[in-house]
Short mmCIF file of C-alpha atoms in Angstrom, two decimals:
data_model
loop_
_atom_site.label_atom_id
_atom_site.label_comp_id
_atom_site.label_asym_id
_atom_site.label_seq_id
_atom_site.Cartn_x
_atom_site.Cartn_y
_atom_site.Cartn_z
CA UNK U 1 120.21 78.41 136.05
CA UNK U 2 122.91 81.43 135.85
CA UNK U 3 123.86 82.30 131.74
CA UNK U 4 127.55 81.44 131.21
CA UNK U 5 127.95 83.80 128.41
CA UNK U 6 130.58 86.47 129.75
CA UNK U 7 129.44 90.11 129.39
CA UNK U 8 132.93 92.10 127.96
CA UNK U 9 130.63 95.30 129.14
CA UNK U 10 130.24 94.98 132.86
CA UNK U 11 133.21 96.11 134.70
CA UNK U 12 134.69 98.60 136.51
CA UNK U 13 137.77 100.35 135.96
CA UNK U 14 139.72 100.42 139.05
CA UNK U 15 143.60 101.66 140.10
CA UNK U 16 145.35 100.03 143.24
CA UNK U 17 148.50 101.96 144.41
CA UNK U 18 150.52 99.68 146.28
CA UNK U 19 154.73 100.39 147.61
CA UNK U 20 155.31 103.48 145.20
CA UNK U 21 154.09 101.04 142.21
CA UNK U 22 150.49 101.97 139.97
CA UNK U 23 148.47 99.73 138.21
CA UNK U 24 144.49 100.63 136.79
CA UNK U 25 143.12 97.28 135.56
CA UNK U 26 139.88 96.15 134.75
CA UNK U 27 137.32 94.26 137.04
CA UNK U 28 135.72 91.91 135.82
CA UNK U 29 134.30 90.82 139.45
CA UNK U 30 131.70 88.57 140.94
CA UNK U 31 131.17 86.31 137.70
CA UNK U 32 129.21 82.79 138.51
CA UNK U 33 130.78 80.34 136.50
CA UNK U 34 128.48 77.41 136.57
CA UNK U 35 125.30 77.30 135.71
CA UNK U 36 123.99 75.53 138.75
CA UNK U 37 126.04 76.46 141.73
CA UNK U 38 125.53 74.92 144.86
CA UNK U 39 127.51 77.14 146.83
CA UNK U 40 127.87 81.51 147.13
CA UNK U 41 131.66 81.02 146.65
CA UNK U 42 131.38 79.74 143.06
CA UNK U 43 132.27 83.15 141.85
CA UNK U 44 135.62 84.00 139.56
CA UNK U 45 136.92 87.59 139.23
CA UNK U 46 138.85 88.36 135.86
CA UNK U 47 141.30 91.62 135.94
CA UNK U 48 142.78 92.74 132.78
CA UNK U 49 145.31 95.65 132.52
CA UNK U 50 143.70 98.60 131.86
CA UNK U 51 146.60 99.89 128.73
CA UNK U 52 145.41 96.80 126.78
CA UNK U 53 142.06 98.45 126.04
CA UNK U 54 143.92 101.86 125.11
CA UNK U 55 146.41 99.65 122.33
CA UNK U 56 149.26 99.38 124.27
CA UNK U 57 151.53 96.00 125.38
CA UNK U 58 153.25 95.31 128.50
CA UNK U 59 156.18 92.59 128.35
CA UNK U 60 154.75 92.01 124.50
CA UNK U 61 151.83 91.50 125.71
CA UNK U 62 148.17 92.72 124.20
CA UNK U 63 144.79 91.86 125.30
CA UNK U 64 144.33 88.33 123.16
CA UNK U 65 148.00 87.51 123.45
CA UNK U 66 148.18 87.97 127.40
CA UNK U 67 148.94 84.55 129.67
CA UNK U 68 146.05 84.19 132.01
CA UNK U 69 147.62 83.82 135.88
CA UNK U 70 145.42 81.75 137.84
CA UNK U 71 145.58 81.88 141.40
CA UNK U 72 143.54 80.60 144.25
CA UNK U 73 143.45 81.30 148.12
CA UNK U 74 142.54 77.62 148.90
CA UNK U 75 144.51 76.79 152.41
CA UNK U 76 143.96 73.37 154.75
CA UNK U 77 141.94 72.37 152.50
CA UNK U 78 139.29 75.07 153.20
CA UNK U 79 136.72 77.40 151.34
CA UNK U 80 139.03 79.69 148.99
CA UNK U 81 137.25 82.98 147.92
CA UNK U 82 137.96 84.93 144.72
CA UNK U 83 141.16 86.65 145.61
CA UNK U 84 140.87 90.49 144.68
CA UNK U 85 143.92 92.35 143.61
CA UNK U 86 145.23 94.36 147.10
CA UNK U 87 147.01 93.28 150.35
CA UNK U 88 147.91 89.73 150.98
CA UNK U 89 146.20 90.15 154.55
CA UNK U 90 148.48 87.76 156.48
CA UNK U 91 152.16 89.17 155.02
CA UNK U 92 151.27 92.32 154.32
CA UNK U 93 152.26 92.73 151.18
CA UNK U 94 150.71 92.82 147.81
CA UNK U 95 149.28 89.57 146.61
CA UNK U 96 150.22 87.60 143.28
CA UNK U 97 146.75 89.10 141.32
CA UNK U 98 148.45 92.88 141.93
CA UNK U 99 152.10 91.56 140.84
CA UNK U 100 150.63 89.27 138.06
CA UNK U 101 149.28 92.95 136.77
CA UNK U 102 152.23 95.01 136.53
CA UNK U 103 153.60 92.35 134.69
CA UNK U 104 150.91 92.10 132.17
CA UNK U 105 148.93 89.15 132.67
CA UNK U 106 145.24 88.51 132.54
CA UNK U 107 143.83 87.52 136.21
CA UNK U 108 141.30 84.80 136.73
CA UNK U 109 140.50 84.54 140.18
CA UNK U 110 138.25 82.15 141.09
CA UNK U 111 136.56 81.36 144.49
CA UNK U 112 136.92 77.84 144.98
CA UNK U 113 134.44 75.37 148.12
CA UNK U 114 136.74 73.50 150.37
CA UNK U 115 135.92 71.34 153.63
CA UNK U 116 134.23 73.74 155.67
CA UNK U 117 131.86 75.33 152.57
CA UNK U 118 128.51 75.56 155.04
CA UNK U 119 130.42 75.17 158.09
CA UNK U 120 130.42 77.57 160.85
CA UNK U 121 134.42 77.84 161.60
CA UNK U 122 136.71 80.81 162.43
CA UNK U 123 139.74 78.81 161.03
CA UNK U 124 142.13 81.06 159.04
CA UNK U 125 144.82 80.48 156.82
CA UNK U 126 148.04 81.82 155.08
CA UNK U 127 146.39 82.54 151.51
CA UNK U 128 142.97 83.54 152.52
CA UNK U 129 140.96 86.54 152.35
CA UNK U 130 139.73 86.91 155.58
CA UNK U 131 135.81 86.57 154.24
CA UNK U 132 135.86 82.59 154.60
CA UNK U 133 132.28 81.08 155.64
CA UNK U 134 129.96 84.52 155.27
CA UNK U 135 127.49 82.06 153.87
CA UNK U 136 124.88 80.08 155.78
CA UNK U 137 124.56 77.12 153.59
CA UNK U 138 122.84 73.86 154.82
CA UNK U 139 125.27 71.30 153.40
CA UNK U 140 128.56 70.68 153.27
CA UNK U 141 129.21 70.83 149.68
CA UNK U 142 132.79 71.37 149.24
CA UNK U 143 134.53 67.63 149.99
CA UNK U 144 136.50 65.86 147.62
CA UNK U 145 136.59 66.34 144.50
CA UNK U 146 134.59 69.64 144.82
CA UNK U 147 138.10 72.03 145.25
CA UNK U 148 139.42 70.74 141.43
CA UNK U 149 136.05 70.37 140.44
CA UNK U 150 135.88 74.49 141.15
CA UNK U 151 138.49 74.92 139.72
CA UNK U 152 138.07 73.29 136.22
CA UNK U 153 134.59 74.71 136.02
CA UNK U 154 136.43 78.34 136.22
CA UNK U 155 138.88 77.02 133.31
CA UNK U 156 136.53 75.66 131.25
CA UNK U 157 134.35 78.91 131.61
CA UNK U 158 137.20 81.04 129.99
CA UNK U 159 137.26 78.75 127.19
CA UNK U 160 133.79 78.97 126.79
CA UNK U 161 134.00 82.23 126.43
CA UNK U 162 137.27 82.58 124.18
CA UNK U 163 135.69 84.53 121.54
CA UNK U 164 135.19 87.38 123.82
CA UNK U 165 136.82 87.20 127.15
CA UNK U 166 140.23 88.81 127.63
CA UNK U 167 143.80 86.46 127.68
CA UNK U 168 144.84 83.33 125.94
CA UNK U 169 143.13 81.01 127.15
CA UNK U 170 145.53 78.66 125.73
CA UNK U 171 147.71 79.52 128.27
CA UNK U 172 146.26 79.61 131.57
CA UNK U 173 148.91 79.36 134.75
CA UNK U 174 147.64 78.02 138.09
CA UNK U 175 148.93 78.69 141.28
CA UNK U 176 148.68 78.21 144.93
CA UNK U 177 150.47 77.22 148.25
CA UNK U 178 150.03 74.17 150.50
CA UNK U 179 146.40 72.84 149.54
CA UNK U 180 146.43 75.21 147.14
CA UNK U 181 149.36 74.11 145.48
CA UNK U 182 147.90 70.80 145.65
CA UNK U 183 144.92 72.12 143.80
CA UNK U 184 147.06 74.38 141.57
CA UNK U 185 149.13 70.40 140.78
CA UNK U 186 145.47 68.90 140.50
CA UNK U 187 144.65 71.13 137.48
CA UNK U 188 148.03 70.44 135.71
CA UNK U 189 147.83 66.57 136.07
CA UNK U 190 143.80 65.97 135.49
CA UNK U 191 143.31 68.10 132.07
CA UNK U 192 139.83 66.79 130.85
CA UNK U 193 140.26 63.59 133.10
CA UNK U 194 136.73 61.93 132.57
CA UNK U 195 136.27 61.11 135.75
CA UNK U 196 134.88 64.64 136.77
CA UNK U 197 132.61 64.90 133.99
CA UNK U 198 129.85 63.90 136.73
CA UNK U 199 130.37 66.51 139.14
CA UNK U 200 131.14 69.07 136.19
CA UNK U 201 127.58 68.42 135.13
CA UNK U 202 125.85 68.20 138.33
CA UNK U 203 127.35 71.84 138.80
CA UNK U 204 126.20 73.08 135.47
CA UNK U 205 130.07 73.58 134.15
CA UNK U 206 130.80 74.57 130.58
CA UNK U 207 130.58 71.66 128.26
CA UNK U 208 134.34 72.90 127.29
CA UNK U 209 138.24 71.32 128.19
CA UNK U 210 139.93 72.28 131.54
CA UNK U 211 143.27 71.52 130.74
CA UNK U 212 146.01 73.93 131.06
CA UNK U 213 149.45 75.42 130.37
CA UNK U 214 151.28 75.65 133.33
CA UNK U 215 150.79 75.00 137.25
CA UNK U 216 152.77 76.94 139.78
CA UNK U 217 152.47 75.09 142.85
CA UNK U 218 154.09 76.24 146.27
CA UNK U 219 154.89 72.95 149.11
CA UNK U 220 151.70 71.44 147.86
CA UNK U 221 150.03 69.10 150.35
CA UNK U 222 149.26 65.87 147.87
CA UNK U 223 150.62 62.02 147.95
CA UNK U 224 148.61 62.05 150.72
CA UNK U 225 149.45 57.67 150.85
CA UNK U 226 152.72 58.48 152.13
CA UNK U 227 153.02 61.35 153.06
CA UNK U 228 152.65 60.69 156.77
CA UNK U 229 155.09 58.04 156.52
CA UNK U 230 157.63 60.81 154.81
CA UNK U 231 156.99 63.51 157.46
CA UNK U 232 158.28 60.84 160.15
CA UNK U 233 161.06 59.70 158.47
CA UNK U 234 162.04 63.57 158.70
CA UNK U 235 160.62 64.32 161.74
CA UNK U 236 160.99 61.02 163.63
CA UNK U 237 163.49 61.68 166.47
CA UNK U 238 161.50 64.95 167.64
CA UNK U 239 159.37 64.17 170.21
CA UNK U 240 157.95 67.42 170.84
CA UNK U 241 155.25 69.84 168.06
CA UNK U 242 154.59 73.33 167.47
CA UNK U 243 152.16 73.97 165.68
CA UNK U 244 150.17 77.51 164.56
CA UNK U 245 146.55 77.76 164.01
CA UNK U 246 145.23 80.79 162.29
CA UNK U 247 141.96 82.60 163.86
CA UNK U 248 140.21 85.88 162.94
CA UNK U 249 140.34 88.79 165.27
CA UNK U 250 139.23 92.77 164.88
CA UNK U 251 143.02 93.37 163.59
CA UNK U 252 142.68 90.67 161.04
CA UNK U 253 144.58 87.31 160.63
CA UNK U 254 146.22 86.30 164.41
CA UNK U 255 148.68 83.29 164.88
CA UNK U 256 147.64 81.28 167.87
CA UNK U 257 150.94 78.71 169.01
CA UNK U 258 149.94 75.20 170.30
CA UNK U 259 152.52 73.01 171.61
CA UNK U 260 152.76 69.63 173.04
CA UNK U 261 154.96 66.14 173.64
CA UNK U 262 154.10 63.37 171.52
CA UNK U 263 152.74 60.47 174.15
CA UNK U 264 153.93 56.61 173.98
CA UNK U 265 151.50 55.40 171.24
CA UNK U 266 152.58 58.70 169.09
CA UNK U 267 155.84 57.63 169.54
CA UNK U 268 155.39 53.97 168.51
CA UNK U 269 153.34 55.10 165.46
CA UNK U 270 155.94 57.52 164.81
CA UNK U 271 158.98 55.08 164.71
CA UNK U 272 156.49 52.75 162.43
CA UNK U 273 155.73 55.16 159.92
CA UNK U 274 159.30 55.91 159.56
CA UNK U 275 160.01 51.97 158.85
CA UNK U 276 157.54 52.68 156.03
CA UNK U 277 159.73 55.17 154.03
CA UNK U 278 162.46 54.24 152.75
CA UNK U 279 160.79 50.45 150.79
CA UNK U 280 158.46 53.11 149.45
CA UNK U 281 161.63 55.40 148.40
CA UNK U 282 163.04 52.44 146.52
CA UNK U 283 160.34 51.17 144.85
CA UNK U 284 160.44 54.04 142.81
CA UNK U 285 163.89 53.71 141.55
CA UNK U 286 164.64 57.22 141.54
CA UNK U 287 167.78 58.81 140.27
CA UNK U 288 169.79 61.94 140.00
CA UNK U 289 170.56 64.02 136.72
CA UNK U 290 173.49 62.20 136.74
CA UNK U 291 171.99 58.78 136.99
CA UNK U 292 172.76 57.56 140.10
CA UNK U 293 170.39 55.82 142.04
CA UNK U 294 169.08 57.63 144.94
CA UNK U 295 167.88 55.07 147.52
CA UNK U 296 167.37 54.87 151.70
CA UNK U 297 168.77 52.24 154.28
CA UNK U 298 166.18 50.49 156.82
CA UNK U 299 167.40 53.49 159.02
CA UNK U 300 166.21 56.03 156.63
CA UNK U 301 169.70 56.72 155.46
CA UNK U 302 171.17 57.22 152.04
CA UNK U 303 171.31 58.79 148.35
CA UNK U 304 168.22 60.41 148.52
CA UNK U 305 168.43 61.55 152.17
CA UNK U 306 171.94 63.51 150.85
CA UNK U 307 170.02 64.52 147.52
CA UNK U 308 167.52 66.34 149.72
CA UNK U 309 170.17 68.16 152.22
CA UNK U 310 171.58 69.04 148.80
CA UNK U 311 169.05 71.14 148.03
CA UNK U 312 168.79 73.04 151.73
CA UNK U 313 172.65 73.72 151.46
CA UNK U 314 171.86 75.77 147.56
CA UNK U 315 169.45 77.42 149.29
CA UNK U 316 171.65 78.28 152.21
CA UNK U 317 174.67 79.13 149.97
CA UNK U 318 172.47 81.39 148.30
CA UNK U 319 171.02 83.07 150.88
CA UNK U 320 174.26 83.78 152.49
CA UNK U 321 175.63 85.70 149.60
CA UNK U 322 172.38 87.89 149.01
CA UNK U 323 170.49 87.69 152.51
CA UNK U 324 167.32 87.71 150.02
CA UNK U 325 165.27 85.87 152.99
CA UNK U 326 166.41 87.54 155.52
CA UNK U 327 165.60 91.55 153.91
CA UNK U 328 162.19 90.46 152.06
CA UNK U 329 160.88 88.83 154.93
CA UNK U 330 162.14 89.92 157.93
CA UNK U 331 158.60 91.02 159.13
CA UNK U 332 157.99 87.29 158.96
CA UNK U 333 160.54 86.05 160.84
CA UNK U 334 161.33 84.36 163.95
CA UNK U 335 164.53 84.88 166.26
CA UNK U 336 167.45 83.06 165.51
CA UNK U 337 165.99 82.51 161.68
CA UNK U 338 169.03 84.68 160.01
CA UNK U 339 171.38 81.96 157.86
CA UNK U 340 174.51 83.36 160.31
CA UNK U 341 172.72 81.82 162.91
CA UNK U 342 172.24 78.25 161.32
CA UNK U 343 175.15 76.76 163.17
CA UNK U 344 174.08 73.44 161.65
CA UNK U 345 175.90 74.62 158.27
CA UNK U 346 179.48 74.20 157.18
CA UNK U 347 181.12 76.15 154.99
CA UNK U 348 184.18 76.10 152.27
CA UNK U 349 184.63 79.31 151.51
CA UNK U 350 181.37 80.82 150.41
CA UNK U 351 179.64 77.83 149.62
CA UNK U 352 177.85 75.41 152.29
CA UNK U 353 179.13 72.06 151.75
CA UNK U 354 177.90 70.29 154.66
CA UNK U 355 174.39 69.85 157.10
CA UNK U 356 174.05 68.40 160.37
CA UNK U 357 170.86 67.16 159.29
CA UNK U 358 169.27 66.43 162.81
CA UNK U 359 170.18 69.67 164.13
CA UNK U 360 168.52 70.86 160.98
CA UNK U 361 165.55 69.13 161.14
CA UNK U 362 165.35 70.64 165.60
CA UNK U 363 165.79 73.73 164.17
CA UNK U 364 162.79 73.79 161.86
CA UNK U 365 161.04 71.52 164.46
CA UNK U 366 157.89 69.26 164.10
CA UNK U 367 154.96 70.67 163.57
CA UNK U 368 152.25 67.74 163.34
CA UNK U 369 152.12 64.69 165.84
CA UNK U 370 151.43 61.38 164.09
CA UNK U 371 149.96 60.25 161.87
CA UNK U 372 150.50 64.22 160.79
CA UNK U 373 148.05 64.12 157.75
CA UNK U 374 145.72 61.21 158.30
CA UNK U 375 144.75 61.87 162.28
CA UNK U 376 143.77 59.22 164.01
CA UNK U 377 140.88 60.99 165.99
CA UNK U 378 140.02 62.25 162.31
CA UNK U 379 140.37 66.15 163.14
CA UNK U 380 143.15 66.51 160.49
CA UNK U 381 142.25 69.21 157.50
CA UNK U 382 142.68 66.11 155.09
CA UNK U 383 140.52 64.00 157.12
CA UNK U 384 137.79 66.86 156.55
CA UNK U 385 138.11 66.91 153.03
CA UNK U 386 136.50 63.43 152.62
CA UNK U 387 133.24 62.82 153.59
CA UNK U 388 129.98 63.92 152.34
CA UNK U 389 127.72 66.57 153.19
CA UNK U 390 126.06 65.91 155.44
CA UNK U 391 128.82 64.16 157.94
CA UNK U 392 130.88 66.33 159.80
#
């Protein structure tokens, strides 16, 4: 049984220099924040800028008044570690806990279990640390619900604690990308939802609430019921994938492509999927700020197919007036990526007005073969996430 009282005393005071910018901060690191883990990644880190303990404020900020930025490196559905403020090892750059920082918030970082949790895998992904799966545990503990179940232990730990801990815990901000967004979504929707109490207690988790503020969620991975129906509507008429795994070498993080040709079956599931979309569309009687209804045809054409373009041409429109993209991530980007070379565009004047939407949807190509989410031979990251744990 691990004490979940939080020790303001233990700490060190570190700086991180990072692109001509400072910041010293406080580490709160390696906390356990249940009392009976199952797992070595149940540990949170907590970072605090260092000027709130000499009396200063950053953005109006102070040490009790300071919103507490919540991010987690959960990706595919796998093990997410504590981030720690530094390098985002895949782009190179510094990571959210670093900027999050400089701009005065409180850092709770907690290391969240995920599918492979006591798995031997050299999977990688955008997000991570790079010190997935050190542990050599006997079970696989982290399926579903074990990644929100993390997560909410972590929250209701700072509450616990509110009488001594730094931040408002009144206003804790999750975030994350892909799974983790889908986590980071999780946590906003499921505030004290009793149907984790269970595996809240079974972990030893802070008799406490776990709702939150805010949740900033990047292309989170969740309606997983239709979502492989929506990526073939999209993706329907591209018969060929690309898809990039992430694996660990000496020089960190490395890409490896795999490509193939969808085969007859893939194809007929495919086209059947895409049939699926647009009764589901409708059934939610969706409609614009305006209030018009935004609805599909049988072929997967209509309102909402137009709403979404809508939102590709604002981006393109911006990005060709401040090439934003283009400068900030050029180290990430692929040949022909640059929005002059998006042929698929029209223009009036400065503004894009019009998409060719399957040349659009070429360009950005298919990365999954059906059913993308819910794989038939069950090898899908979202097929691992259910289970127990002791199937594999």
């Amino acid at each position: 049984m691990y004490d979940l009282k939080f020790d303001p005393e233990k700490y060190e005071i570190k700086t991180c220099e990072l692109q001509n910018r400072s910041v010293t901060y406080r580490a709160f690191e390696n906390i356990v924040y249940c009392a009976k883990p199952v797992s070595s990644v149940q540990k949170l880190n907590i970072y605090v800028p260092e000027a709130y303990y000499q009396g200063k404020t950053i953005n109006g900020y102070d040490l009790k008044t300071a919103p507490v930025f919540a991010p987690n490196t959960v990706g595919g559905y796998m093990e997410g570690p504590a981030m720690e403020v530094g390098i985002d090892p895949f782009n190179h750059k510094p990571n959210t806990a670093f900027e999050a920082l400089l701009h005065g918030y409180v850092v709770l970082c907690a290391g969240i279990r995920g599918r492979n949790t006591g798995m031997d895998s050299q999977e990688f992904f955008v997000g991570g640390s790079g010190k997935e799966n050190t542990g050599k545990e006997e079970k696989l503990t982290g399926r579903a619900p074990a990644i929100i179940v993390d997560m909410k232990a972590a929250i209701r730990y700072m509450r616990y604690n509110a009488d001594v801990i730094p931040g408002d815990v009144e206003k804790i901000i999750t975030n994350g990308t892909s799974a983790g967004g889908a986590l980071s979504a999780l946590a906003g929707a499921s505030g004290n939802a009793k149907e984790y109490e269970p595996y809240l207690k079974a972990i030893g988790a802070a008799d406490e609430r776990d709702d939150i503020f805010a949740a900033s969620c990047y292309c989170p991975i969740h309606n997983l019921e239709n979502a492989d129906a929506a990526y073939e509507w999209l993706f329907q008429k591209e018969s060929v994938f690309h898809m990039m795994k992430f694996g660990m070498s000496l020089e960190g993080p490395k890409m490896i492509p795999v490509a193939g040709a969808l085969d007859e079956e893939q194809r007929k599931l495919s086209k059947e999927l895409k049939a699926e979309f647009p009764d589901y569309v409708n059934s939610l009687h969706l409609k614009d700020d305006n209030g018009n209804e935004l609805t599909l045809d049988k072929e997967g054409e209509g309102s909402f197919k137009d709403y979404v373009m809508s939102f590709v041409l604002a981006s393109a429109t911006k990005e060709r007036a401040t090439l934003d993209s283009q400068n900030r991530l050029k180290g990430l980007a692929v040949p022909g990526s640059e929005i002059a070379e998006q042929n698929y565009i029209t223009y009036t004047g400065n503004e894009a007005t019009g998409i060719d939407a399957d040349a659009y949807v070429a360009k950005i190509t298919r990365m999954k073969p059906p059913p993308a989410f819910d794989s038939l031979s069950l090898n899908s990251p979202e097929n691992e996430e259910f289970g127990d744990e002791n199937v594999f």
